[in-house]
PDB file of C-alpha atoms in Angstrom:
ATOM      1  CA  UNK A   1    -114.101 -82.647  37.408  1.00  0.00           C
ATOM      2  CA  UNK A   2    -117.067 -80.291  37.546  1.00  0.00           C
ATOM      3  CA  UNK A   3    -119.584 -81.379  40.156  1.00  0.00           C
ATOM      4  CA  UNK A   4    -122.500 -80.188  38.070  1.00  0.00           C
ATOM      5  CA  UNK A   5    -123.627 -81.256  34.604  1.00  0.00           C
ATOM      6  CA  UNK A   6    -124.108 -78.545  31.964  1.00  0.00           C
ATOM      7  CA  UNK A   7    -127.771 -77.826  31.453  1.00  0.00           C
ATOM      8  CA  UNK A   8    -129.349 -76.820  28.140  1.00  0.00           C
ATOM      9  CA  UNK A   9    -130.888 -73.347  28.403  1.00  0.00           C
ATOM     10  CA  UNK A  10    -133.201 -71.522  25.999  1.00  0.00           C
ATOM     11  CA  UNK A  11    -131.799 -68.175  24.761  1.00  0.00           C
ATOM     12  CA  UNK A  12    -134.454 -66.086  26.549  1.00  0.00           C
ATOM     13  CA  UNK A  13    -134.787 -68.275  29.637  1.00  0.00           C
ATOM     14  CA  UNK A  14    -133.154 -65.693  31.904  1.00  0.00           C
ATOM     15  CA  UNK A  15    -134.673 -62.627  30.200  1.00  0.00           C
ATOM     16  CA  UNK A  16    -138.294 -63.293  29.252  1.00  0.00           C
ATOM     17  CA  UNK A  17    -140.178 -62.868  32.517  1.00  0.00           C
ATOM     18  CA  UNK A  18    -143.729 -64.188  32.219  1.00  0.00           C
ATOM     19  CA  UNK A  19    -146.516 -61.772  33.066  1.00  0.00           C
ATOM     20  CA  UNK A  20    -148.457 -58.724  31.997  1.00  0.00           C
ATOM     21  CA  UNK A  21    -146.389 -55.576  31.358  1.00  0.00           C
ATOM     22  CA  UNK A  22    -146.748 -52.062  29.943  1.00  0.00           C
ATOM     23  CA  UNK A  23    -150.084 -50.287  29.560  1.00  0.00           C
ATOM     24  CA  UNK A  24    -152.860 -51.920  31.573  1.00  0.00           C
ATOM     25  CA  UNK A  25    -155.840 -49.796  30.486  1.00  0.00           C
ATOM     26  CA  UNK A  26    -157.157 -52.421  28.044  1.00  0.00           C
ATOM     27  CA  UNK A  27    -156.575 -56.035  27.021  1.00  0.00           C
ATOM     28  CA  UNK A  28    -152.971 -56.799  26.083  1.00  0.00           C
ATOM     29  CA  UNK A  29    -152.345 -55.695  22.493  1.00  0.00           C
ATOM     30  CA  UNK A  30    -149.226 -57.823  22.019  1.00  0.00           C
ATOM     31  CA  UNK A  31    -148.466 -61.408  23.060  1.00  0.00           C
ATOM     32  CA  UNK A  32    -144.813 -62.432  23.256  1.00  0.00           C
ATOM     33  CA  UNK A  33    -143.315 -65.864  23.720  1.00  0.00           C
ATOM     34  CA  UNK A  34    -140.268 -67.902  22.836  1.00  0.00           C
ATOM     35  CA  UNK A  35    -140.456 -71.135  20.881  1.00  0.00           C
ATOM     36  CA  UNK A  36    -138.138 -73.580  22.590  1.00  0.00           C
ATOM     37  CA  UNK A  37    -138.929 -76.986  21.149  1.00  0.00           C
ATOM     38  CA  UNK A  38    -138.204 -76.459  17.478  1.00  0.00           C
ATOM     39  CA  UNK A  39    -135.195 -77.793  15.608  1.00  0.00           C
ATOM     40  CA  UNK A  40    -133.621 -75.483  13.012  1.00  0.00           C
ATOM     41  CA  UNK A  41    -131.186 -76.225  10.220  1.00  0.00           C
ATOM     42  CA  UNK A  42    -129.803 -74.218   7.326  1.00  0.00           C
ATOM     43  CA  UNK A  43    -130.095 -75.807   3.883  1.00  0.00           C
ATOM     44  CA  UNK A  44    -127.980 -74.436   1.023  1.00  0.00           C
ATOM     45  CA  UNK A  45    -127.991 -75.893  -2.489  1.00  0.00           C
ATOM     46  CA  UNK A  46    -124.648 -77.205  -3.719  1.00  0.00           C
ATOM     47  CA  UNK A  47    -123.273 -75.815  -6.967  1.00  0.00           C
ATOM     48  CA  UNK A  48    -125.402 -76.791  -9.992  1.00  0.00           C
ATOM     49  CA  UNK A  49    -127.653 -79.018  -7.823  1.00  0.00           C
ATOM     50  CA  UNK A  50    -130.595 -76.657  -7.476  1.00  0.00           C
ATOM     51  CA  UNK A  51    -133.059 -78.544  -9.716  1.00  0.00           C
ATOM     52  CA  UNK A  52    -132.094 -81.927  -8.261  1.00  0.00           C
ATOM     53  CA  UNK A  53    -132.449 -80.553  -4.715  1.00  0.00           C
ATOM     54  CA  UNK A  54    -135.944 -79.147  -5.368  1.00  0.00           C
ATOM     55  CA  UNK A  55    -137.068 -82.496  -6.819  1.00  0.00           C
ATOM     56  CA  UNK A  56    -135.499 -84.552  -3.995  1.00  0.00           C
ATOM     57  CA  UNK A  57    -137.041 -82.342  -1.291  1.00  0.00           C
ATOM     58  CA  UNK A  58    -140.478 -82.595  -2.849  1.00  0.00           C
ATOM     59  CA  UNK A  59    -140.474 -86.380  -2.835  1.00  0.00           C
ATOM     60  CA  UNK A  60    -138.788 -86.749   0.573  1.00  0.00           C
ATOM     61  CA  UNK A  61    -140.668 -84.139   2.617  1.00  0.00           C
ATOM     62  CA  UNK A  62    -143.994 -83.727   0.821  1.00  0.00           C
ATOM     63  CA  UNK A  63    -143.510 -80.057  -0.077  1.00  0.00           C
ATOM     64  CA  UNK A  64    -141.476 -78.078  -2.513  1.00  0.00           C
ATOM     65  CA  UNK A  65    -138.787 -75.725  -1.209  1.00  0.00           C
ATOM     66  CA  UNK A  66    -140.174 -72.202  -1.736  1.00  0.00           C
ATOM     67  CA  UNK A  67    -138.320 -70.302  -4.471  1.00  0.00           C
ATOM     68  CA  UNK A  68    -139.532 -66.894  -3.263  1.00  0.00           C
ATOM     69  CA  UNK A  69    -139.844 -65.485   0.296  1.00  0.00           C
ATOM     70  CA  UNK A  70    -142.438 -67.937   1.659  1.00  0.00           C
ATOM     71  CA  UNK A  71    -142.756 -70.778   4.149  1.00  0.00           C
ATOM     72  CA  UNK A  72    -143.843 -74.231   2.949  1.00  0.00           C
ATOM     73  CA  UNK A  73    -145.135 -77.049   5.157  1.00  0.00           C
ATOM     74  CA  UNK A  74    -144.131 -80.664   4.639  1.00  0.00           C
ATOM     75  CA  UNK A  75    -145.010 -83.884   6.437  1.00  0.00           C
ATOM     76  CA  UNK A  76    -144.601 -84.603  10.174  1.00  0.00           C
ATOM     77  CA  UNK A  77    -144.048 -81.093  11.502  1.00  0.00           C
ATOM     78  CA  UNK A  78    -141.342 -80.165   8.997  1.00  0.00           C
ATOM     79  CA  UNK A  79    -141.395 -76.760   7.278  1.00  0.00           C
ATOM     80  CA  UNK A  80    -139.022 -74.728   5.113  1.00  0.00           C
ATOM     81  CA  UNK A  81    -138.594 -70.954   4.996  1.00  0.00           C
ATOM     82  CA  UNK A  82    -136.851 -69.242   2.096  1.00  0.00           C
ATOM     83  CA  UNK A  83    -133.602 -67.699   3.383  1.00  0.00           C
ATOM     84  CA  UNK A  84    -131.989 -66.170   0.294  1.00  0.00           C
ATOM     85  CA  UNK A  85    -131.262 -67.436  -3.223  1.00  0.00           C
ATOM     86  CA  UNK A  86    -130.909 -71.243  -3.092  1.00  0.00           C
ATOM     87  CA  UNK A  87    -130.951 -71.182   0.729  1.00  0.00           C
ATOM     88  CA  UNK A  88    -133.578 -72.217   3.261  1.00  0.00           C
ATOM     89  CA  UNK A  89    -134.109 -72.678   6.977  1.00  0.00           C
ATOM     90  CA  UNK A  90    -135.681 -76.037   7.766  1.00  0.00           C
ATOM     91  CA  UNK A  91    -137.718 -76.301  10.959  1.00  0.00           C
ATOM     92  CA  UNK A  92    -138.956 -79.328  12.863  1.00  0.00           C
ATOM     93  CA  UNK A  93    -141.733 -78.841  15.416  1.00  0.00           C
ATOM     94  CA  UNK A  94    -141.128 -80.585  18.741  1.00  0.00           C
ATOM     95  CA  UNK A  95    -137.762 -81.570  17.333  1.00  0.00           C
ATOM     96  CA  UNK A  96    -135.567 -83.663  19.633  1.00  0.00           C
ATOM     97  CA  UNK A  97    -132.168 -82.042  20.297  1.00  0.00           C
ATOM     98  CA  UNK A  98    -129.942 -82.670  17.299  1.00  0.00           C
ATOM     99  CA  UNK A  99    -132.735 -84.457  15.457  1.00  0.00           C
ATOM    100  CA  UNK A 100    -133.234 -82.287  12.411  1.00  0.00           C
ATOM    101  CA  UNK A 101    -129.855 -82.510  10.702  1.00  0.00           C
ATOM    102  CA  UNK A 102    -129.701 -86.295  10.279  1.00  0.00           C
ATOM    103  CA  UNK A 103    -133.305 -86.320   9.164  1.00  0.00           C
ATOM    104  CA  UNK A 104    -132.556 -83.929   6.296  1.00  0.00           C
ATOM    105  CA  UNK A 105    -129.028 -84.975   5.482  1.00  0.00           C
ATOM    106  CA  UNK A 106    -129.948 -88.514   4.448  1.00  0.00           C
ATOM    107  CA  UNK A 107    -132.391 -87.314   1.777  1.00  0.00           C
ATOM    108  CA  UNK A 108    -130.295 -84.377   0.548  1.00  0.00           C
ATOM    109  CA  UNK A 109    -126.834 -85.960   0.512  1.00  0.00           C
ATOM    110  CA  UNK A 110    -124.687 -84.405  -2.218  1.00  0.00           C
ATOM    111  CA  UNK A 111    -127.417 -81.915  -3.150  1.00  0.00           C
ATOM    112  CA  UNK A 112    -127.333 -79.489  -0.234  1.00  0.00           C
ATOM    113  CA  UNK A 113    -125.228 -78.495   2.752  1.00  0.00           C
ATOM    114  CA  UNK A 114    -127.263 -79.012   5.929  1.00  0.00           C
ATOM    115  CA  UNK A 115    -126.101 -77.503   9.223  1.00  0.00           C
ATOM    116  CA  UNK A 116    -127.976 -77.596  12.529  1.00  0.00           C
ATOM    117  CA  UNK A 117    -128.839 -74.063  13.726  1.00  0.00           C
ATOM    118  CA  UNK A 118    -131.061 -74.969  16.695  1.00  0.00           C
ATOM    119  CA  UNK A 119    -128.648 -73.463  19.211  1.00  0.00           C
ATOM    120  CA  UNK A 120    -127.642 -70.555  16.971  1.00  0.00           C
ATOM    121  CA  UNK A 121    -130.954 -68.748  16.704  1.00  0.00           C
ATOM    122  CA  UNK A 122    -133.756 -67.826  19.035  1.00  0.00           C
ATOM    123  CA  UNK A 123    -137.305 -67.933  17.695  1.00  0.00           C
ATOM    124  CA  UNK A 124    -139.701 -65.382  19.170  1.00  0.00           C
ATOM    125  CA  UNK A 125    -143.434 -65.406  18.510  1.00  0.00           C
ATOM    126  CA  UNK A 126    -145.214 -62.069  18.494  1.00  0.00           C
ATOM    127  CA  UNK A 127    -148.960 -61.871  18.037  1.00  0.00           C
ATOM    128  CA  UNK A 128    -152.004 -59.806  18.948  1.00  0.00           C
ATOM    129  CA  UNK A 129    -154.066 -56.947  17.589  1.00  0.00           C
ATOM    130  CA  UNK A 130    -151.189 -54.432  17.965  1.00  0.00           C
ATOM    131  CA  UNK A 131    -148.301 -56.719  16.979  1.00  0.00           C
ATOM    132  CA  UNK A 132    -147.983 -54.999  13.627  1.00  0.00           C
ATOM    133  CA  UNK A 133    -147.783 -51.545  15.206  1.00  0.00           C
ATOM    134  CA  UNK A 134    -145.114 -52.702  17.654  1.00  0.00           C
ATOM    135  CA  UNK A 135    -142.956 -54.236  14.915  1.00  0.00           C
ATOM    136  CA  UNK A 136    -143.368 -51.185  12.675  1.00  0.00           C
ATOM    137  CA  UNK A 137    -141.262 -49.186  15.144  1.00  0.00           C
ATOM    138  CA  UNK A 138    -138.123 -51.135  14.347  1.00  0.00           C
ATOM    139  CA  UNK A 139    -138.667 -52.866  11.024  1.00  0.00           C
ATOM    140  CA  UNK A 140    -138.408 -51.162   7.609  1.00  0.00           C
ATOM    141  CA  UNK A 141    -140.686 -53.523   5.636  1.00  0.00           C
ATOM    142  CA  UNK A 142    -144.452 -53.217   5.143  1.00  0.00           C
ATOM    143  CA  UNK A 143    -146.316 -55.805   7.234  1.00  0.00           C
ATOM    144  CA  UNK A 144    -149.784 -54.541   6.255  1.00  0.00           C
ATOM    145  CA  UNK A 145    -152.137 -57.364   5.281  1.00  0.00           C
ATOM    146  CA  UNK A 146    -152.155 -56.074   1.703  1.00  0.00           C
ATOM    147  CA  UNK A 147    -148.378 -56.535   1.494  1.00  0.00           C
ATOM    148  CA  UNK A 148    -147.601 -59.435   3.876  1.00  0.00           C
ATOM    149  CA  UNK A 149    -149.869 -62.418   4.520  1.00  0.00           C
ATOM    150  CA  UNK A 150    -149.705 -65.767   6.379  1.00  0.00           C
ATOM    151  CA  UNK A 151    -146.937 -67.861   4.843  1.00  0.00           C
ATOM    152  CA  UNK A 152    -144.966 -64.827   3.643  1.00  0.00           C
ATOM    153  CA  UNK A 153    -141.386 -64.471   4.879  1.00  0.00           C
ATOM    154  CA  UNK A 154    -138.706 -61.793   4.722  1.00  0.00           C
ATOM    155  CA  UNK A 155    -135.091 -61.203   5.628  1.00  0.00           C
ATOM    156  CA  UNK A 156    -134.682 -57.714   7.052  1.00  0.00           C
ATOM    157  CA  UNK A 157    -133.662 -56.006  10.279  1.00  0.00           C
ATOM    158  CA  UNK A 158    -135.351 -54.973  13.507  1.00  0.00           C
ATOM    159  CA  UNK A 159    -133.626 -52.189  15.449  1.00  0.00           C
ATOM    160  CA  UNK A 160    -130.369 -52.794  13.496  1.00  0.00           C
ATOM    161  CA  UNK A 161    -130.411 -56.551  14.206  1.00  0.00           C
ATOM    162  CA  UNK A 162    -130.722 -58.794  11.149  1.00  0.00           C
ATOM    163  CA  UNK A 163    -133.792 -60.983  11.519  1.00  0.00           C
ATOM    164  CA  UNK A 164    -135.781 -63.571   9.600  1.00  0.00           C
ATOM    165  CA  UNK A 165    -139.548 -63.078   9.897  1.00  0.00           C
ATOM    166  CA  UNK A 166    -142.521 -65.086   8.678  1.00  0.00           C
ATOM    167  CA  UNK A 167    -146.234 -64.710   9.310  1.00  0.00           C
ATOM    168  CA  UNK A 168    -148.133 -67.531  11.015  1.00  0.00           C
ATOM    169  CA  UNK A 169    -151.769 -66.413  10.954  1.00  0.00           C
ATOM    170  CA  UNK A 170    -154.080 -63.454  10.379  1.00  0.00           C
ATOM    171  CA  UNK A 171    -154.319 -62.377  14.055  1.00  0.00           C
ATOM    172  CA  UNK A 172    -151.628 -61.311  13.031  1.00  0.00           C
ATOM    173  CA  UNK A 173    -149.035 -63.644  14.518  1.00  0.00           C
ATOM    174  CA  UNK A 174    -145.412 -63.590  13.378  1.00  0.00           C
ATOM    175  CA  UNK A 175    -142.339 -65.602  14.231  1.00  0.00           C
ATOM    176  CA  UNK A 176    -138.929 -63.975  14.184  1.00  0.00           C
ATOM    177  CA  UNK A 177    -135.621 -65.836  14.172  1.00  0.00           C
ATOM    178  CA  UNK A 178    -132.778 -63.823  15.702  1.00  0.00           C
ATOM    179  CA  UNK A 179    -129.088 -64.723  16.018  1.00  0.00           C
ATOM    180  CA  UNK A 180    -128.809 -66.033  19.572  1.00  0.00           C
ATOM    181  CA  UNK A 181    -126.176 -63.594  20.789  1.00  0.00           C
ATOM    182  CA  UNK A 182    -128.383 -60.643  19.749  1.00  0.00           C
ATOM    183  CA  UNK A 183    -131.605 -61.860  21.325  1.00  0.00           C
ATOM    184  CA  UNK A 184    -131.142 -59.957  24.597  1.00  0.00           C
ATOM    185  CA  UNK A 185    -130.885 -56.654  22.767  1.00  0.00           C
ATOM    186  CA  UNK A 186    -133.725 -57.679  20.443  1.00  0.00           C
ATOM    187  CA  UNK A 187    -135.978 -58.586  23.386  1.00  0.00           C
ATOM    188  CA  UNK A 188    -135.222 -55.284  25.114  1.00  0.00           C
ATOM    189  CA  UNK A 189    -136.258 -53.350  21.995  1.00  0.00           C
ATOM    190  CA  UNK A 190    -139.318 -55.525  21.366  1.00  0.00           C
ATOM    191  CA  UNK A 191    -140.657 -55.184  24.899  1.00  0.00           C
ATOM    192  CA  UNK A 192    -140.066 -51.410  24.940  1.00  0.00           C
ATOM    193  CA  UNK A 193    -141.865 -51.124  21.580  1.00  0.00           C
ATOM    194  CA  UNK A 194    -144.786 -53.223  22.867  1.00  0.00           C
ATOM    195  CA  UNK A 195    -145.172 -51.479  26.240  1.00  0.00           C
ATOM    196  CA  UNK A 196    -147.547 -48.741  25.066  1.00  0.00           C
ATOM    197  CA  UNK A 197    -149.976 -51.411  23.792  1.00  0.00           C
ATOM    198  CA  UNK A 198    -149.673 -53.566  26.920  1.00  0.00           C
ATOM    199  CA  UNK A 199    -148.028 -56.944  26.398  1.00  0.00           C
ATOM    200  CA  UNK A 200    -148.363 -60.394  27.846  1.00  0.00           C
ATOM    201  CA  UNK A 201    -145.187 -62.458  27.942  1.00  0.00           C
ATOM    202  CA  UNK A 202    -145.199 -66.213  28.374  1.00  0.00           C
ATOM    203  CA  UNK A 203    -141.806 -67.825  28.671  1.00  0.00           C
ATOM    204  CA  UNK A 204    -142.221 -70.805  26.430  1.00  0.00           C
ATOM    205  CA  UNK A 205    -144.530 -71.651  23.564  1.00  0.00           C
ATOM    206  CA  UNK A 206    -144.979 -74.939  21.774  1.00  0.00           C
ATOM    207  CA  UNK A 207    -143.695 -74.907  18.227  1.00  0.00           C
ATOM    208  CA  UNK A 208    -146.682 -76.417  16.419  1.00  0.00           C
TER     209      UNK A 208
ATOM    210  CA  UNK B   1    -133.332 -44.292  -2.065  1.00  0.00           C
ATOM    211  CA  UNK B   2    -135.013 -47.657  -2.527  1.00  0.00           C
ATOM    212  CA  UNK B   3    -133.425 -50.536  -4.445  1.00  0.00           C
ATOM    213  CA  UNK B   4    -135.571 -53.362  -5.888  1.00  0.00           C
ATOM    214  CA  UNK B   5    -133.782 -56.581  -4.914  1.00  0.00           C
ATOM    215  CA  UNK B   6    -134.492 -59.299  -7.509  1.00  0.00           C
ATOM    216  CA  UNK B   7    -134.988 -61.775  -4.646  1.00  0.00           C
ATOM    217  CA  UNK B   8    -136.622 -59.773  -1.823  1.00  0.00           C
ATOM    218  CA  UNK B   9    -138.493 -56.963  -3.569  1.00  0.00           C
ATOM    219  CA  UNK B  10    -138.040 -53.228  -3.062  1.00  0.00           C
ATOM    220  CA  UNK B  11    -136.114 -52.315   0.109  1.00  0.00           C
ATOM    221  CA  UNK B  12    -134.670 -49.151   1.617  1.00  0.00           C
ATOM    222  CA  UNK B  13    -130.966 -48.441   1.165  1.00  0.00           C
ATOM    223  CA  UNK B  14    -130.375 -48.992   4.914  1.00  0.00           C
ATOM    224  CA  UNK B  15    -130.479 -52.733   4.146  1.00  0.00           C
ATOM    225  CA  UNK B  16    -127.673 -52.474   1.600  1.00  0.00           C
ATOM    226  CA  UNK B  17    -123.921 -51.942   1.666  1.00  0.00           C
ATOM    227  CA  UNK B  18    -122.203 -50.158  -1.227  1.00  0.00           C
ATOM    228  CA  UNK B  19    -119.001 -51.446  -2.797  1.00  0.00           C
ATOM    229  CA  UNK B  20    -118.473 -49.299  -5.886  1.00  0.00           C
ATOM    230  CA  UNK B  21    -117.877 -49.497  -9.645  1.00  0.00           C
ATOM    231  CA  UNK B  22    -118.950 -52.860 -11.095  1.00  0.00           C
ATOM    232  CA  UNK B  23    -116.819 -52.312 -14.189  1.00  0.00           C
ATOM    233  CA  UNK B  24    -113.349 -52.877 -12.750  1.00  0.00           C
ATOM    234  CA  UNK B  25    -111.604 -56.244 -13.107  1.00  0.00           C
ATOM    235  CA  UNK B  26    -108.744 -57.586 -11.036  1.00  0.00           C
ATOM    236  CA  UNK B  27    -105.551 -57.777 -13.174  1.00  0.00           C
ATOM    237  CA  UNK B  28    -104.546 -61.334 -14.053  1.00  0.00           C
ATOM    238  CA  UNK B  29    -100.958 -60.969 -12.830  1.00  0.00           C
ATOM    239  CA  UNK B  30     -98.994 -64.239 -12.612  1.00  0.00           C
ATOM    240  CA  UNK B  31     -97.794 -65.113  -9.121  1.00  0.00           C
ATOM    241  CA  UNK B  32     -94.357 -63.609  -8.466  1.00  0.00           C
ATOM    242  CA  UNK B  33     -94.467 -61.157 -11.404  1.00  0.00           C
ATOM    243  CA  UNK B  34     -92.695 -57.833 -10.770  1.00  0.00           C
ATOM    244  CA  UNK B  35     -95.028 -54.874 -10.159  1.00  0.00           C
ATOM    245  CA  UNK B  36     -93.603 -52.435 -12.705  1.00  0.00           C
ATOM    246  CA  UNK B  37     -94.487 -50.873 -16.052  1.00  0.00           C
ATOM    247  CA  UNK B  38     -97.799 -52.020 -17.510  1.00  0.00           C
ATOM    248  CA  UNK B  39     -98.434 -54.404 -14.610  1.00  0.00           C
ATOM    249  CA  UNK B  40     -98.063 -51.619 -12.069  1.00  0.00           C
ATOM    250  CA  UNK B  41    -100.318 -49.360 -14.172  1.00  0.00           C
ATOM    251  CA  UNK B  42    -102.987 -52.086 -14.315  1.00  0.00           C
ATOM    252  CA  UNK B  43    -102.912 -52.474 -10.526  1.00  0.00           C
ATOM    253  CA  UNK B  44    -102.919 -48.715  -9.969  1.00  0.00           C
ATOM    254  CA  UNK B  45    -105.953 -48.484 -12.227  1.00  0.00           C
ATOM    255  CA  UNK B  46    -107.732 -51.370 -10.477  1.00  0.00           C
ATOM    256  CA  UNK B  47    -107.082 -50.179  -6.920  1.00  0.00           C
ATOM    257  CA  UNK B  48    -107.306 -46.370  -7.181  1.00  0.00           C
ATOM    258  CA  UNK B  49    -108.581 -44.926 -10.441  1.00  0.00           C
ATOM    259  CA  UNK B  50    -112.323 -44.523 -10.954  1.00  0.00           C
ATOM    260  CA  UNK B  51    -114.522 -42.654 -13.411  1.00  0.00           C
ATOM    261  CA  UNK B  52    -116.850 -40.126 -11.851  1.00  0.00           C
ATOM    262  CA  UNK B  53    -119.792 -39.888 -14.273  1.00  0.00           C
ATOM    263  CA  UNK B  54    -122.723 -37.523 -13.688  1.00  0.00           C
ATOM    264  CA  UNK B  55    -125.350 -39.956 -14.888  1.00  0.00           C
ATOM    265  CA  UNK B  56    -125.812 -43.725 -15.238  1.00  0.00           C
ATOM    266  CA  UNK B  57    -123.320 -45.780 -13.208  1.00  0.00           C
ATOM    267  CA  UNK B  58    -123.048 -49.578 -12.876  1.00  0.00           C
ATOM    268  CA  UNK B  59    -122.164 -50.382  -9.301  1.00  0.00           C
ATOM    269  CA  UNK B  60    -122.047 -53.279  -6.852  1.00  0.00           C
ATOM    270  CA  UNK B  61    -124.352 -53.362  -3.853  1.00  0.00           C
ATOM    271  CA  UNK B  62    -124.612 -56.042  -1.175  1.00  0.00           C
ATOM    272  CA  UNK B  63    -128.004 -56.826   0.380  1.00  0.00           C
ATOM    273  CA  UNK B  64    -126.383 -57.130   3.800  1.00  0.00           C
ATOM    274  CA  UNK B  65    -129.499 -56.990   5.990  1.00  0.00           C
ATOM    275  CA  UNK B  66    -131.559 -59.055   3.575  1.00  0.00           C
ATOM    276  CA  UNK B  67    -130.815 -62.051   1.371  1.00  0.00           C
ATOM    277  CA  UNK B  68    -127.026 -61.393   1.380  1.00  0.00           C
ATOM    278  CA  UNK B  69    -126.877 -61.393  -2.422  1.00  0.00           C
ATOM    279  CA  UNK B  70    -124.494 -59.196  -4.408  1.00  0.00           C
ATOM    280  CA  UNK B  71    -126.328 -57.052  -6.947  1.00  0.00           C
ATOM    281  CA  UNK B  72    -125.290 -54.965  -9.924  1.00  0.00           C
ATOM    282  CA  UNK B  73    -127.327 -51.770  -9.785  1.00  0.00           C
ATOM    283  CA  UNK B  74    -127.375 -49.290 -12.655  1.00  0.00           C
ATOM    284  CA  UNK B  75    -128.126 -45.970 -11.005  1.00  0.00           C
ATOM    285  CA  UNK B  76    -128.258 -42.388 -12.165  1.00  0.00           C
ATOM    286  CA  UNK B  77    -125.943 -40.818  -9.602  1.00  0.00           C
ATOM    287  CA  UNK B  78    -127.405 -37.347 -10.230  1.00  0.00           C
ATOM    288  CA  UNK B  79    -131.052 -38.266  -9.594  1.00  0.00           C
ATOM    289  CA  UNK B  80    -130.709 -41.606  -7.705  1.00  0.00           C
ATOM    290  CA  UNK B  81    -133.071 -43.153 -10.240  1.00  0.00           C
ATOM    291  CA  UNK B  82    -132.511 -46.927 -10.323  1.00  0.00           C
ATOM    292  CA  UNK B  83    -132.335 -47.944 -13.995  1.00  0.00           C
ATOM    293  CA  UNK B  84    -131.608 -51.659 -13.687  1.00  0.00           C
ATOM    294  CA  UNK B  85    -130.849 -54.291 -11.015  1.00  0.00           C
ATOM    295  CA  UNK B  86    -129.495 -57.771 -11.598  1.00  0.00           C
ATOM    296  CA  UNK B  87    -127.888 -60.494  -9.502  1.00  0.00           C
ATOM    297  CA  UNK B  88    -124.085 -60.211  -9.682  1.00  0.00           C
ATOM    298  CA  UNK B  89    -123.479 -63.960  -9.670  1.00  0.00           C
ATOM    299  CA  UNK B  90    -125.292 -64.325 -13.008  1.00  0.00           C
ATOM    300  CA  UNK B  91    -123.292 -61.469 -14.553  1.00  0.00           C
ATOM    301  CA  UNK B  92    -119.963 -62.925 -13.351  1.00  0.00           C
ATOM    302  CA  UNK B  93    -120.904 -66.368 -14.671  1.00  0.00           C
ATOM    303  CA  UNK B  94    -121.760 -64.868 -18.063  1.00  0.00           C
ATOM    304  CA  UNK B  95    -118.495 -62.878 -18.177  1.00  0.00           C
ATOM    305  CA  UNK B  96    -120.265 -59.498 -18.237  1.00  0.00           C
ATOM    306  CA  UNK B  97    -118.392 -58.303 -15.153  1.00  0.00           C
ATOM    307  CA  UNK B  98    -114.947 -59.243 -13.851  1.00  0.00           C
ATOM    308  CA  UNK B  99    -114.667 -61.444 -10.764  1.00  0.00           C
ATOM    309  CA  UNK B 100    -113.692 -59.367  -7.726  1.00  0.00           C
TER     310      UNK B 100
END
């Protein structure tokens, strides 16, 4: 018998050191943090159930599932990001461990496949006046405010790692979901890219 | 080369993976049939033989670093001009391209 219980650990717990790093000549241009209290689940429409799923989600969660690359907000801290044709990532702010899947599954039974992804992806928040410039070094899409605005989402890559990005506010602040096993490499690239602007890392950020 | 994904918008070709000719169909050979004569020719054609046009070409691309959708792209292979893009699942459902 092990003499120690297994402890739940956030993907970046051992890597994201809090503090001020990189250039120090001016205020930090980039703020980095990890969101650790959000439940994630993938939602994929079952065959020929798309219309029924959209209608059921609207009545159950108070928002339609976005049918283009956007994020939509429902009731009680629930939101949905478009994740490909007839696919979404559902997110629950301050979600209890394992809490999101049963909450969705009851309303979407037979209409969609719902699988908990909370442990499978890390969610990193990147904000600040130079956040856009830092991301531009590794991401091939245009994040200029003319092309990408709060609520917009995209599936693309950052330094050869497939990522899911959506914009939170006009600061600009973005959130990026990364497959958990890639997050160390992603974090290394992100911090190197942010160093010339000076960045402030805080370990954990609340999801709301 | 930039390919306009019908779901994601225009993206660079680094996000895509190329499969090849969208016009080939897998032979409908019954299980256990001998691979000889016309059957062997059909499989030879499906696996190895491809046209090599200097102009418009219908081909399959996979949006691997994006929405993970298969697309049928009509591309001028001489100029890389993209003439048409459509989702492959719709074309397969409508019988306009053979299932892989």
